[in-house]
Amino acid sequence: MLVLKFGGTSVSSKSNLEKIAVILSSKTSNYIVVVSAFSGITNKLEQIASLSLEGKHTVLLEEFRNFHFEFIKELVSESHQIDLFVEVQQKCNQLESICESVGTLKELSDRTQATILSFGEQLSSIIVQKYLSVNVKNPIKIDLLDSRKLISATTNESKDYLNAVLDLDKTTRNILAVVGVPTDDTKTNKNYIAAGFIASNQKGETVTLGRGGSDFSASIYANALDATKLEIWSDVNGMQSANPRKVQTTHSLQKLSYAEAFEMAYFGAKVLYPPSILPVMDKNIPLYLKNTFFPKQEGTFISSENQPTDNKIQGICSLDEIAIITVSGVGLAKQKGSARRVFQILEEANINIILITQSCSEQSIGIGINQSELQNAQNVLNFAFEKDIQKGLMNEVKAIENQCIVALVGDNMKNAIGLAGKVFGAIGENGINVTAIAQGASERNISIVIDKKDEEKALNVIHEKFFASTVKNVHVFIAGIGNVGTEFITILFAQKQKLIEEYQINLKIIGIANSKQLLFNHTTETFEKVEELTKEEILNFKQKKENKNAKTYSSLNEYFEAIKELNLRNSVFIDNTASDSVSEGYEFLIKNSISVVTCNKIACSSEYANYLKLNKLAKERNIHFKYETSVGAALPILKTIHDLKISGDKINQIEAVISGSLNFIFNNYNAENQFADVVLQAKEEGYTEPNPLIDLSGLDVMRKILILSRESGLNRELSDITFTSFLPDECTNSKSVEELFENLKKHENHFATLYQNAHKNGNKLKVVAKMEKGNLSVALQEIPSNSPFYTLEGKDNVVAINTNRYVDEPLVIKGAGAGAAVTASGVFADLMFIMNN
């Protein structure tokens, strides 16, 4: 005999019941069908019970009655409706009487609530039985069983009515007496339907088997009848590798062991009620989790054997509404029975323990419980240990609220070296703090307690880490959509599909800020749902077209706060600006475990203490602060210095032409054209900063040599650099870009003289930065023809590095050191470095 259970969604419409009829018609063996209440009915009954205390249940009770009446009209022909209407009315009259008694007594006990909740399954089983019998193309002869007369449970005084304790031996005798033993063809050659969730206790009172108890009921029937298999049908395709409502990239688990399925169900996999595993496991009955709407899909097969898989982790699940209480004190150390005493106190208070951790010093026990039981737990424990607390042997019970448990489940986790390290590394990179850790001796489950707000983030991070077929989502936030920013966005969208297909990385631009506005594609002001921005949305934003999702900000802190509030995994902030205010936000972002990639030189050339702090914070938070493009655009200058140092080499001297913009300007200026025109050309082609004075004043080069010196190991400030200006004072003191160009034109003779003197000597003009014997300098120099800098053309940079190993001949890095496209490619490379690490 087979046992099939259909959930509330599966039985809640005529089209769904037609699907069930087809499924049942395909069975060649006799069966028992167990059904849940219609979708939403149990919740409505809970509301009716609660409102009956105040006598306000009438409206909802009428809705309850009408729902079943209307459903009957839809399901069966008029000739079969009368009997069902009478039964529904009788049940509703009983329910109304109970509710009125509750209102009169102003008391709603668990016993009464169990009776009220039972009406959902009572009615669904009656109505579905009638529909299957009379109103399908091929009527199914199916007898109705009353689970309250067959499934026996025990209750303890006023307790357990809503979660009764099964009496399996008595239940088995009851079921076999009605249905028959498997070899008794005269009895078992029938099909049956029964209500799930409900049973009766030793006094004959109605009790329930816990929310999800219909699964349990089906499993009990399967055990009692030694069923060939149990099928649990719902609206999902079996058990998933994670909760699909919280992780979008899940996949169905085709095969699980009983133990794995129990762990997954216990820690939040809603598709299966945990106690349902035990009765079928006892008889080694195969269990199938199937989808009513796609019956041909495999679903999940659960048996005594697990699925051979490369994944050490079968699935990831979570349990929220958790509080962690800590019982601690020197009085616990080396005291036999102290832990037993703690657990006994909680047991007597009917408080369920979900998770336990204990320190090696035996002075602290951490216990995970349901949040709703926290106050009671604190009260009973503090009362029980009151004398010890007064003596200083024990501390008052401490509590951490709003936690959740993330559980990693898999039989193959046993002896998997480095697995826990990968888990903690992945969540650590995303700023998720671990409150407690528990691992059973079976090594089948690693449970991690974290803040509830990080639940979805943690599930996705771990899932992406351990399932190779999963595409890793990277959430990108951008500041600046000028020349470099636009090129960066172009590269990202050009590479997007390739990265998904070849590297399983999906780069999603979530937010963008320019100098005045922020742009998020969200549906509410509180960012409850934020989608990635499309290329069209970004271009419209750049072109300042009206956009309902664009918001003018008073401070960039609004952008940084929004990024923090979203709390998205794998978040990276991209700074494509030269803005002070943007760089000032790095510390906030890094502290909130958001990696930063920047071509902005300001932060790393600010006070040395700030430079150190940002790098130290990034290491502490286990995230990345990448600024390779702050010197030499995409040239690997900082990386090379880092590699030299890490190999044990020492940087002794650096000589460099590291301003692509100034190199372009002096390579293209010949005193026959106007110096101001060449500078304008460099600005328009994206080689200079938005304000070219930053380049011409030497500030840009000074910042770069300062960064190189710091990366080389020197503690230097901007004020330590010796700079020889080549600008007239009036140009240096220009207060706007317009004024700068006016002053450049005014002092054309100055620039012509510089060029002519160099040309007469057979030299070229280059702005050279030096780090030598701990001293830093920047100056415009005449470069002779025998210098490696002489042939430097266009916007190229060159850096010559002398070290303990590179003594006679320096290590030379040369290439394009300016330009929006080149810089953007370097920024993108830094982003990919983070993703690859």
PDB file of C-alpha atoms in Angstrom, residues 116 133 150 242 278 332 369 403 440 455 482 490 509 537 756 769:
ATOM      1  CA  ILE A 116     -10.682  24.805  16.876  1.00  0.00           C
ATOM      2  CA  SER A 133     -15.769  10.075  -5.523  1.00  0.00           C
ATOM      3  CA  LEU A 150      -7.009   6.126  14.560  1.00  0.00           C
ATOM      4  CA  ALA A 242      18.607  26.356   0.172  1.00  0.00           C
ATOM      5  CA  LEU A 278      11.309   9.161  12.123  1.00  0.00           C
ATOM      6  CA  LEU A 332      29.940  26.086  36.834  1.00  0.00           C
ATOM      7  CA  ILE A 369      16.089  28.984  22.129  1.00  0.00           C
ATOM      8  CA  GLN A 403      19.554  35.919  15.922  1.00  0.00           C
ATOM      9  CA  GLY A 440      27.672  17.649  16.248  1.00  0.00           C
ATOM     10  CA  GLU A 455      20.454  35.758   7.291  1.00  0.00           C
ATOM     11  CA  GLY A 482      32.488  61.006 -16.296  1.00  0.00           C
ATOM     12  CA  THR A 490      31.042  50.117 -21.093  1.00  0.00           C
ATOM     13  CA  ILE A 509      25.395  47.550 -10.950  1.00  0.00           C
ATOM     14  CA  GLU A 537      18.927  53.487 -17.176  1.00  0.00           C
ATOM     15  CA  GLN A 756      62.969  76.804 -26.755  1.00  0.00           C
ATOM     16  CA  ALA A 769      59.374  62.439  -9.861  1.00  0.00           C
TER      17      ALA A 769
END
